[in-house]
CSV table of C-alpha atoms in Angstrom, one decimal:
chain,number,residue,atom,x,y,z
A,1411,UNK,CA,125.5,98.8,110.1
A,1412,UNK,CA,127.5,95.9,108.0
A,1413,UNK,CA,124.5,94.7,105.4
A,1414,UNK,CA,124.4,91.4,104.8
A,1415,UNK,CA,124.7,89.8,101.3
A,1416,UNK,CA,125.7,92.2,98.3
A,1417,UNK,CA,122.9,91.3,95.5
A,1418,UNK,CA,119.9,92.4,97.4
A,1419,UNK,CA,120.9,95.5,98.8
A,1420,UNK,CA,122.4,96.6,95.2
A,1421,UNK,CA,119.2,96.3,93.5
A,1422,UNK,CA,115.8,97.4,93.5
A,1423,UNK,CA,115.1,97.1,97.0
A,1424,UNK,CA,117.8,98.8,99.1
A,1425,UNK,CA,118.6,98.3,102.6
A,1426,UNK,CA,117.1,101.2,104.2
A,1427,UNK,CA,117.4,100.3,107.9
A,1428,UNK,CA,113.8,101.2,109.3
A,1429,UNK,CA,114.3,99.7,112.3
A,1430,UNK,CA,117.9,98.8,114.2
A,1431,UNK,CA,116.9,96.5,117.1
A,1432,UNK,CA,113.6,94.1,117.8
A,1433,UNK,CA,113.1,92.1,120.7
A,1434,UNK,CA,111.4,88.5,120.4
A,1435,UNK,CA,109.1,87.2,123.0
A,1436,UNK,CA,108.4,83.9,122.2
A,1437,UNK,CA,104.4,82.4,122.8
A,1438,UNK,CA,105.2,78.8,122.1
A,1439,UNK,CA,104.5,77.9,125.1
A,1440,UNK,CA,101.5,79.6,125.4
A,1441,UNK,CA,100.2,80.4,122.2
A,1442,UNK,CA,101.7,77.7,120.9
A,1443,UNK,CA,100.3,75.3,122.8
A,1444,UNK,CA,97.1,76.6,122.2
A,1445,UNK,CA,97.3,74.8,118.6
A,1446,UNK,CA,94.5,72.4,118.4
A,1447,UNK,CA,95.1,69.0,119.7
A,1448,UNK,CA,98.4,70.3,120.8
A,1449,UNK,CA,99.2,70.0,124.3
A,1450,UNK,CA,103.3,70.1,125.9
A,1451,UNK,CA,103.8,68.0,129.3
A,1452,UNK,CA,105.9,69.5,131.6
A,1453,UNK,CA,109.3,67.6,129.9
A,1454,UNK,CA,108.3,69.5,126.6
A,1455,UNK,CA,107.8,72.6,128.0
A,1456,UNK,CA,111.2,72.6,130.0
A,1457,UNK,CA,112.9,71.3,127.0
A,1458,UNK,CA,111.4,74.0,124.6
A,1459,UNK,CA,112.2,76.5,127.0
A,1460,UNK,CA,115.5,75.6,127.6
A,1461,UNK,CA,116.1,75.9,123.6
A,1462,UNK,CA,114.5,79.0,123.6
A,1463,UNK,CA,117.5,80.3,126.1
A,1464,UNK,CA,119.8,78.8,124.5
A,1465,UNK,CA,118.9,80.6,121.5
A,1466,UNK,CA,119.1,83.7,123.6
A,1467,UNK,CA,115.1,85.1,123.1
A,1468,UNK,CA,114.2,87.8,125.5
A,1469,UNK,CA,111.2,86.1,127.1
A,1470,UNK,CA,109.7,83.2,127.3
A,1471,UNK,CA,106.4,83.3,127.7
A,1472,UNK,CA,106.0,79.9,129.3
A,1473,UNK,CA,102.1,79.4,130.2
A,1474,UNK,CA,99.0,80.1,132.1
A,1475,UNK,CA,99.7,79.5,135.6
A,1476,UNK,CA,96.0,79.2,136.8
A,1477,UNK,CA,95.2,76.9,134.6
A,1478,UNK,CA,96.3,74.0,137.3
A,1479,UNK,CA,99.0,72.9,140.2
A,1480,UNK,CA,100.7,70.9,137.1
A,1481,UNK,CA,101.4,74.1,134.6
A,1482,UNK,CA,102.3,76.6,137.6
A,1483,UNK,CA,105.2,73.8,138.4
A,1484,UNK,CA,106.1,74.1,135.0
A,1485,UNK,CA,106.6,78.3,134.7
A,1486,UNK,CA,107.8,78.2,138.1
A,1487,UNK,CA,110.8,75.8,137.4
A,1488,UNK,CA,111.2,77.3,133.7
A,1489,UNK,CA,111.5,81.1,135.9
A,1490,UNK,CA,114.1,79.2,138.2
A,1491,UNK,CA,116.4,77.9,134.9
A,1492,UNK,CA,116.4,80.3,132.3
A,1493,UNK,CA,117.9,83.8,131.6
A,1494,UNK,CA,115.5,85.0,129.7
A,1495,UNK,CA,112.5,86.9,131.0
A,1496,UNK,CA,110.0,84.4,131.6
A,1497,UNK,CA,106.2,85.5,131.4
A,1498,UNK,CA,103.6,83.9,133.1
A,1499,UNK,CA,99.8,84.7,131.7
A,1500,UNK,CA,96.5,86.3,133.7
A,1501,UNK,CA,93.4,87.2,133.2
A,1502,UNK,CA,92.5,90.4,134.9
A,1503,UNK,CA,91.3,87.9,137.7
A,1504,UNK,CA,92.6,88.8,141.1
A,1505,UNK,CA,93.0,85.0,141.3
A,1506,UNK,CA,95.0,84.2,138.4
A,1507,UNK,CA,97.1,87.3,139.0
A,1508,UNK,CA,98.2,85.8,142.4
A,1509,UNK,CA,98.7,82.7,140.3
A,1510,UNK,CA,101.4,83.7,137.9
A,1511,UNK,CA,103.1,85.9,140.7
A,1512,UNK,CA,103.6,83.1,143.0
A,1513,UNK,CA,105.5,81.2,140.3
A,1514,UNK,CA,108.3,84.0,140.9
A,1515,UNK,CA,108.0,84.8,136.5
A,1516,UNK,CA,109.4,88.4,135.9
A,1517,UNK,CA,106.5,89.7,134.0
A,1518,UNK,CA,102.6,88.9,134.2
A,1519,UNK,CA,101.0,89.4,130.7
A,1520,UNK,CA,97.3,90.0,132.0
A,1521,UNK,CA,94.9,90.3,129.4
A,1522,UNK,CA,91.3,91.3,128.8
A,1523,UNK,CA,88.9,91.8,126.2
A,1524,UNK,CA,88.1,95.7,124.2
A,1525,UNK,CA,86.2,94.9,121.2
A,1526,UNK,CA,82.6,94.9,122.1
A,1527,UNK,CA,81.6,91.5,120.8
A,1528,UNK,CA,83.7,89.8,123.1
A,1529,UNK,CA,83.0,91.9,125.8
A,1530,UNK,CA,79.5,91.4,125.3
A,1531,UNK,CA,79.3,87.1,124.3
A,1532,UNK,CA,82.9,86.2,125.5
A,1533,UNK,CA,83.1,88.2,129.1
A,1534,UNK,CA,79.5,89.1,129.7
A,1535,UNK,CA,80.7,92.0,130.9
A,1536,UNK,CA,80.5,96.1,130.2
A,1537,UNK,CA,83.4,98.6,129.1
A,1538,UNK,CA,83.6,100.3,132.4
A,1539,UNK,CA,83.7,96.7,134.1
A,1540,UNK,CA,87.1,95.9,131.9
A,1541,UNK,CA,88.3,99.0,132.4
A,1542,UNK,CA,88.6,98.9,136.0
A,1543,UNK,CA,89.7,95.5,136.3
A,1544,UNK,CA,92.3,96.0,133.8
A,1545,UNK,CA,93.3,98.5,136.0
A,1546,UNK,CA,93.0,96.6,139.5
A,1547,UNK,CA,95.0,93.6,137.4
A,1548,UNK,CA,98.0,95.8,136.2
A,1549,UNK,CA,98.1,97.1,139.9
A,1550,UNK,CA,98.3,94.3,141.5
A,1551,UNK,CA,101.4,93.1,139.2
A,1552,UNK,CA,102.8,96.0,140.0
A,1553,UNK,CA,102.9,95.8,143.8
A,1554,UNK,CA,104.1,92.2,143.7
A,1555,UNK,CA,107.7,94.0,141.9
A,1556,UNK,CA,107.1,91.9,138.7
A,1557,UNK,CA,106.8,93.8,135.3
A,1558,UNK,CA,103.8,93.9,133.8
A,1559,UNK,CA,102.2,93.7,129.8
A,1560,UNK,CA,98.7,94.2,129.3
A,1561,UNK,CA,96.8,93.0,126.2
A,1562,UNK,CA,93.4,94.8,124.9
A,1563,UNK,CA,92.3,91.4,123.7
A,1564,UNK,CA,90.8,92.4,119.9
A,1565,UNK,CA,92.4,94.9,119.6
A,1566,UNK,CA,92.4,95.1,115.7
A,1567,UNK,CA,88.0,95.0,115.9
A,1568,UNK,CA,88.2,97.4,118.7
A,1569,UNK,CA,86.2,100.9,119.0
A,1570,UNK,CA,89.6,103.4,118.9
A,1571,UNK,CA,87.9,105.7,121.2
A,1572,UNK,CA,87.5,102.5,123.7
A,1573,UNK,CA,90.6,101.2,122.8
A,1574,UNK,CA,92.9,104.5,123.7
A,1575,UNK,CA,90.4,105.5,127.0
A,1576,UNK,CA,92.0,101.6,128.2
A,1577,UNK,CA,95.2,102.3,127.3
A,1578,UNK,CA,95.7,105.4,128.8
A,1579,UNK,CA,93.5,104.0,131.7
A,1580,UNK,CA,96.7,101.1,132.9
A,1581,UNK,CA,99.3,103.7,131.6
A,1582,UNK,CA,98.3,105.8,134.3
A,1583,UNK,CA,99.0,102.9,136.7
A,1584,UNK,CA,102.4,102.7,135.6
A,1585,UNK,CA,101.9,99.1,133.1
A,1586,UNK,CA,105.3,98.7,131.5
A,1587,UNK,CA,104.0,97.0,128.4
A,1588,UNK,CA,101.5,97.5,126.6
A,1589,UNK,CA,100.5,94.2,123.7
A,1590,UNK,CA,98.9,94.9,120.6
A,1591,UNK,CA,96.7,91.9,119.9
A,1592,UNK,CA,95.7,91.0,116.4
A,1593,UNK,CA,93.6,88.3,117.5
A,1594,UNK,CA,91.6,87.2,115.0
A,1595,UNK,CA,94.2,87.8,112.6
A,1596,UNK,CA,92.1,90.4,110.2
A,1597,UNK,CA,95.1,93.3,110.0
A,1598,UNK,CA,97.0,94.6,107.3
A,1599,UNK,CA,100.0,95.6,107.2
A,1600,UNK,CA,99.4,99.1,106.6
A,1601,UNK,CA,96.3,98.9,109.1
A,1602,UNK,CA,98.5,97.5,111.6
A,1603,UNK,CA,100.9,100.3,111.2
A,1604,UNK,CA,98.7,102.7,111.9
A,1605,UNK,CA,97.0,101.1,115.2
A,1606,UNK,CA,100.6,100.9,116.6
A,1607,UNK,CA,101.5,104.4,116.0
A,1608,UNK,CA,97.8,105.4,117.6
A,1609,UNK,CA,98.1,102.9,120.4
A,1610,UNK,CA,101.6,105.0,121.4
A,1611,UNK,CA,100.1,108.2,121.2
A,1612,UNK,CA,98.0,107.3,124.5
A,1613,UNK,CA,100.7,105.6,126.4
A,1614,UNK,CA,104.2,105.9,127.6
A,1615,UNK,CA,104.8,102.4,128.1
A,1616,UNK,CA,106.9,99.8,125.5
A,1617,UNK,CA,104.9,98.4,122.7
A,1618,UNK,CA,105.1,94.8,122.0
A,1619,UNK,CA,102.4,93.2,119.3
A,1620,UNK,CA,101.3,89.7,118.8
A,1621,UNK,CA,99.8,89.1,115.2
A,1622,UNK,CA,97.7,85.7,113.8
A,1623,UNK,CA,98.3,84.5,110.7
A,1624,UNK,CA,94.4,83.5,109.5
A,1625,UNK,CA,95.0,85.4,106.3
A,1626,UNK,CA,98.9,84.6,106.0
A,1627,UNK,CA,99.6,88.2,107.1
A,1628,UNK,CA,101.0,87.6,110.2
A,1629,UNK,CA,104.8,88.0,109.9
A,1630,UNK,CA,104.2,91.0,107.5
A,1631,UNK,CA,101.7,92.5,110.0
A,1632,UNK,CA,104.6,92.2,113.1
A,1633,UNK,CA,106.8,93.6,110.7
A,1634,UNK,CA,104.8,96.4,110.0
A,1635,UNK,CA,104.2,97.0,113.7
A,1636,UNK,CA,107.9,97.4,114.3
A,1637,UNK,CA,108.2,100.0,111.1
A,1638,UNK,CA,105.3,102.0,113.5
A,1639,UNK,CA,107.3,102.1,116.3
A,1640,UNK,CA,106.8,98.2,118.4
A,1641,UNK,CA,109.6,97.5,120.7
A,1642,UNK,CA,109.0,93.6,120.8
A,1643,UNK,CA,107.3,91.0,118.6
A,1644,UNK,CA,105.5,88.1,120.0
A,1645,UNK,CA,106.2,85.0,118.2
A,1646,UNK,CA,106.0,81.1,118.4
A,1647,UNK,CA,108.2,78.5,116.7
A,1648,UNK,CA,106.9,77.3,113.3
A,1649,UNK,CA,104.1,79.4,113.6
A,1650,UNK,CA,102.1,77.3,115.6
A,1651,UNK,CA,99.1,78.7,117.6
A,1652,UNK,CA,95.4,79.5,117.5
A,1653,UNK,CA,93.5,78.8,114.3
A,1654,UNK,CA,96.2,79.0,111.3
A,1655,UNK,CA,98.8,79.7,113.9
A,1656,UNK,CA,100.4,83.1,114.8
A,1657,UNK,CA,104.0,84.9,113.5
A,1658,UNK,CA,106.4,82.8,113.0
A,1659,UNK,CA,109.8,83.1,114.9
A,1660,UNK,CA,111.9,82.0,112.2
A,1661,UNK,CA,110.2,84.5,109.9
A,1662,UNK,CA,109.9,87.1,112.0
A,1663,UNK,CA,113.9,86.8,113.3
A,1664,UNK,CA,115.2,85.8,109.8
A,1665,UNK,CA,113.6,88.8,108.0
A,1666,UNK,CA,114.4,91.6,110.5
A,1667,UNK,CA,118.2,90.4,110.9
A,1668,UNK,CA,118.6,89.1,107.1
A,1669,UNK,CA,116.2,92.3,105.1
A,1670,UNK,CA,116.0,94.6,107.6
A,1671,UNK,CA,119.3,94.4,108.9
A,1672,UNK,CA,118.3,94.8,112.3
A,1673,UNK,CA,119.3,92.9,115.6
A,1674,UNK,CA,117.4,90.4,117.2
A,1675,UNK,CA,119.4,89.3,120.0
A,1676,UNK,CA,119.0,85.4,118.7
A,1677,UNK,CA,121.7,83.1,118.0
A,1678,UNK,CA,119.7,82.3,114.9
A,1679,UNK,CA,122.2,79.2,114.3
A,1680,UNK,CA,119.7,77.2,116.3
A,1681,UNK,CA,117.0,77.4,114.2
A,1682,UNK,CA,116.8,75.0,112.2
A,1683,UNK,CA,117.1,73.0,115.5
A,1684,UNK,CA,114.8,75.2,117.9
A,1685,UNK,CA,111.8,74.2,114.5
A,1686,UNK,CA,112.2,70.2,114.9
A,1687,UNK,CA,112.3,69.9,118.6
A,1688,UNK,CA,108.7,72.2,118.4
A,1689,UNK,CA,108.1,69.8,116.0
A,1690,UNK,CA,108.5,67.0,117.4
A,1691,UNK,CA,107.1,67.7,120.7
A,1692,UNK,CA,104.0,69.6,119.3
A,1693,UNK,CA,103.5,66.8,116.7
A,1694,UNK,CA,102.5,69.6,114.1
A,1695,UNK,CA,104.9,68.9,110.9
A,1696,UNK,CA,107.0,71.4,109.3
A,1697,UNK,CA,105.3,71.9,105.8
A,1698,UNK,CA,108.0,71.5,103.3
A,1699,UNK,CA,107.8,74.8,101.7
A,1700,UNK,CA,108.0,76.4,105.0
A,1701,UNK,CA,109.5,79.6,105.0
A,1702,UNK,CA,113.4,79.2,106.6
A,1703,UNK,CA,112.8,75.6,108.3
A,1704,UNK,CA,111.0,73.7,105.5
A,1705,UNK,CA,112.9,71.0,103.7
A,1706,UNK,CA,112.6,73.0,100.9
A,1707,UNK,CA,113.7,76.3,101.7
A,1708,UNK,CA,116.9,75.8,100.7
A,1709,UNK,CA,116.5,73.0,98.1
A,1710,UNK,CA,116.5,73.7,94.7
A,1711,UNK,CA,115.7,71.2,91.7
A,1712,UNK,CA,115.0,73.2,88.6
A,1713,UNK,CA,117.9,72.6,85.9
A,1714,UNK,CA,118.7,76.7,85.1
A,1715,UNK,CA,118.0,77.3,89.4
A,1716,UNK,CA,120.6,74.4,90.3
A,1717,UNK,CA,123.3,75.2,88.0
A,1718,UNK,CA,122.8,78.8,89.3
A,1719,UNK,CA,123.2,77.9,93.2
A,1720,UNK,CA,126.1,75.4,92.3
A,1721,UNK,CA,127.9,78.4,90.8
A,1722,UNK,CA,127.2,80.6,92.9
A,1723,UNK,CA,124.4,80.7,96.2
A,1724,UNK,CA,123.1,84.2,95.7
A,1725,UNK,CA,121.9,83.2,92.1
A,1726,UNK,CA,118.3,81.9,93.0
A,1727,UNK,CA,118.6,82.3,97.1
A,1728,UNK,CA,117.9,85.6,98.9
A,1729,UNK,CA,121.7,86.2,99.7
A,1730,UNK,CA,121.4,88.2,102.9
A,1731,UNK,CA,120.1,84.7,104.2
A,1732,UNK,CA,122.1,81.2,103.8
A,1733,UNK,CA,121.4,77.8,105.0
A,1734,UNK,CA,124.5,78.4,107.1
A,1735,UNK,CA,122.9,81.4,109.3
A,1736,UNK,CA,119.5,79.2,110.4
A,1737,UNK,CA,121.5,76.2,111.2
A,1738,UNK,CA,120.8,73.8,108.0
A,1739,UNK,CA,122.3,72.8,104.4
A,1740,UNK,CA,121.8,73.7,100.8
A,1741,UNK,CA,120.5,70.6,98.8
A,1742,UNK,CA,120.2,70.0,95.2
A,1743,UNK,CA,117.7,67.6,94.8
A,1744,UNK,CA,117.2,65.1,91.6
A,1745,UNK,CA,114.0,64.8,89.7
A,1746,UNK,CA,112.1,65.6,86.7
A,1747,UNK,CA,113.6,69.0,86.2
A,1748,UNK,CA,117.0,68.7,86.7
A,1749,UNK,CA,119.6,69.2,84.6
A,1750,UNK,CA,123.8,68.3,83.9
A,1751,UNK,CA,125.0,70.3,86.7
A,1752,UNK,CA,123.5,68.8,89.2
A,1753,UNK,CA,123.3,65.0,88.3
A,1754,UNK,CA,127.1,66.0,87.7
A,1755,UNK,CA,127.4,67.1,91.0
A,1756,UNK,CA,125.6,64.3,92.5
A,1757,UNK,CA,127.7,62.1,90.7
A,1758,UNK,CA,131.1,63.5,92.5
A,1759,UNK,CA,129.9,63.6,95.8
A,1760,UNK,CA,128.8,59.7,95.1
A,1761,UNK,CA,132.9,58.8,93.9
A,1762,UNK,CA,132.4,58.8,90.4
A,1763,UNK,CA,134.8,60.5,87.8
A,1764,UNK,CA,131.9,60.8,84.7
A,1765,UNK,CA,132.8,62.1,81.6
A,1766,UNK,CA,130.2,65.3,79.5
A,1767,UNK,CA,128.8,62.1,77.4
A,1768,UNK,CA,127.9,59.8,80.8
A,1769,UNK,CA,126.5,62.8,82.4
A,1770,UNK,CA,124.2,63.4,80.0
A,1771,UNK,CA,123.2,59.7,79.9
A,1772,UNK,CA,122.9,59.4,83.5
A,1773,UNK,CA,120.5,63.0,83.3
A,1774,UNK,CA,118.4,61.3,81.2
A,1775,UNK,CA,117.7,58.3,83.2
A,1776,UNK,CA,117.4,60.3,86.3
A,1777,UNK,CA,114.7,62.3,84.2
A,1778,UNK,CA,112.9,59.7,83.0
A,1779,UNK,CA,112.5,58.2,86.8
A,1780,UNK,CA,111.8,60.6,88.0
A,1781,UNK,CA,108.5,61.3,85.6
A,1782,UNK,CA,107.7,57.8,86.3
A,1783,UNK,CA,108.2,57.2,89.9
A,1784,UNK,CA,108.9,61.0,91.3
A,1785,UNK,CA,112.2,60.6,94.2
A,1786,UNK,CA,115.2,60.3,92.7
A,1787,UNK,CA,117.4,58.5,95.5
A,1788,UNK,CA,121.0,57.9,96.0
A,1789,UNK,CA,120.7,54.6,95.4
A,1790,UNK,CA,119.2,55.7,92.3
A,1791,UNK,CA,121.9,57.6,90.7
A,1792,UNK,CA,124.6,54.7,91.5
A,1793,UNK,CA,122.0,52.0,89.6
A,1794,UNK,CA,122.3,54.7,86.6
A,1795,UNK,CA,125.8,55.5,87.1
A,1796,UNK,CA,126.5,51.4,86.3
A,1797,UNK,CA,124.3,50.8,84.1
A,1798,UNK,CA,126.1,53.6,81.8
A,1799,UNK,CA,129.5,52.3,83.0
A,1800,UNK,CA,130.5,55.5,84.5
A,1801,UNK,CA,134.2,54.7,86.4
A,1802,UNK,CA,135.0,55.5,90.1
A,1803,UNK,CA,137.0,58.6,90.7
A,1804,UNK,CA,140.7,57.4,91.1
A,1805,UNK,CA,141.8,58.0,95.0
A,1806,UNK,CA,145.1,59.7,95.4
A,1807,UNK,CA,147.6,57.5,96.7
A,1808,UNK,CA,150.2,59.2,99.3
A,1809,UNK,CA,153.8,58.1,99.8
């Protein structure tokens, strides 16, 4: 496989390939819109979904079909437009089954609770009562023809014993995924590991895994899942979800195509543009020091940093990743830290022709705005480029 980048894979960390191929299953619409005070009408969900296929994901998991007349319209017409797979949610309710079938989705992700506090205060309900409606759930999908994923909900707080008797319980029934559910987010990525590589000793089906990030360990924990032996990662777009959200898309595709060197599938071109329409729609901003789609992930203002990506990218960036590959620009920003090379730069870009001497000067304006008054604007830099008398650039004049 062609690596990507030559710093990275020449130093101390080596490419070493631990995984060649991943499949994404995005939860935006799902999991996603379980965000708090987030909620997608049925323009957002077909617009999201239809960037989704554009960017060429493997499913779409586009809602919970019982939940109303309003959001089974929704899945049915996203199952009707897109390639991709598109998943419609259960719980292992005969119901709610029937539901997402009759939406004509390709897979039913039914779903129930293992660990015994939510069996006990969430479902009211016994071990041998989940068991056999897991079972009757993941039957049903299978005699409508779709595929089906089932979920042992907790997963990660889950008696193993309990946990493998389930699994092996709907493998027996012939479930063709079987989800990994960190859902209250409390893995580690070595933890994790070791849960998917137990979870596919009792089961022949694919394993897919669907990590929260309440400790910031989500991406890492998806990651590690794949390392064990995961087929598929469930996602959602700028992380959003439950609580403090769930694994990231953009992380999750970004660091197994741009570290791992594996292939995802995704046009990852779109992005930068897949993270504002979320965005927008979900009205949860894009922190600016968001991994891969935050205004600053590719920004760079420090003097010794900026002279280093003007040179040459791979300085102070990963390498293996550019702006370029998610669909966005490099920007050297102005401010308090910034040094010649850059207000030089700045300076070119705005027409001007400045000599060593009126760079300097112009840096040390630009500095001392910026410790006054922070942003250093465009408009800025011109106001200092005149007031040191710095000339225009002379245009070429053609024949």
């Amino acid at each position: 496989m062609q690596t990507r980048g030559t710093e990275f894979f020449q130093g101390t960390l080596a490419q070493r390939n631990e995984f060649d191929t991943v499949r994404v299953f995005d939860t935006t619409l799902r999991d996603g819109e379980q965000t708090p005070r987030t909620s997608f009408d049925y323009d957002d969900k077909r617009a999201i979904a239809a960037a989704l296929d554009d960017a060429n994901v493997h499913v779409v998991e586009a809602g919970f079909p019982a939940n109303g007349p309003d959001e089974a319209e929704a899945v049915a017409d996203i199952a009707a437009a897109t390639d991709a797979t598109t998943c419609g949610l259960a719980r292992v309710v005969e119901s709610d089954v029937t539901a997402a079938v009759d939406t004509g989705v390709e897979m039913v992700h039914v779903f129930a609770s293992t660990s015994d506090v939510q069996i006990e205060d969430s479902m009211h309900s016994t071990r041998e009562d989940v068991v056999e409606r897991s079972v009757a759930a993941v039957q049903q999908v299978r005699d409508a023809g779709a595929d089906v994923m089932f979920s042992p909900m907790d997963a990660t707080r889950t008696d193993p014993e309990f946990l493998a008797e389930i699994v092996e319980a709907v493998d027996d029934v012939g479930v063709d995924w079987v989800n990994i559910p960190d859902t209250c987010g409390v893995a580690t990525p070595n933890r994790f590991g070791d849960l998917v590589a137990f979870v596919g000793e009792h089961t022949d089906a694919r394993i897919d895994v669907h990590t929260h990030d309440d400790f910031g360990l989500a991406t890492a924990n998806a990651l590690a899942g794949v390392e064990a032996g995961a087929d598929q990662v469930q996602v959602s777009v700028n992380g959003i979800g439950e609580r403090a959200g769930n694994a990231a898309f953009e992380e999750v595709v970004m660091s197994a195509e741009s570290v791992y060197g594996a292939d995802t599938g995704v046009d990852t071109t779109a992005i930068a543009d897949v993270s504002r329409e979320v965005a927008e729609r979900s009205s949860v901003p894009v922190p600016v020091n968001k991994p891969v789609v935050g205004a600053n992930a590719f920004a760079h203002e420090s003097g010794i940093h900026a002279a280093g990506v003007i040179e040459n990218s791979e300085t102070f960036e990963p390498g293996v990743m550019t702006p370029e590959m998610v669909g966005t620009e490099r920007e050297v920003v102005l401010g308090k830290h910034s040094g010649t090379h850059a207000v030089r730069q700045h300076l070119r870009e705005a027409g001007y022709d400045p000599t060593e001497t009126e760079v300097r000067e112009v840096t040390r304006k630009v500095k001392a705005h910026a410790s006054d008054e922070g942003a250093v604007t465009d408009a800025d830099v011109r106001a200092f480029a005149g007031e040191v008398g710095v000339e225009r650039a002379q245009e070429e004049v053609s024949a």
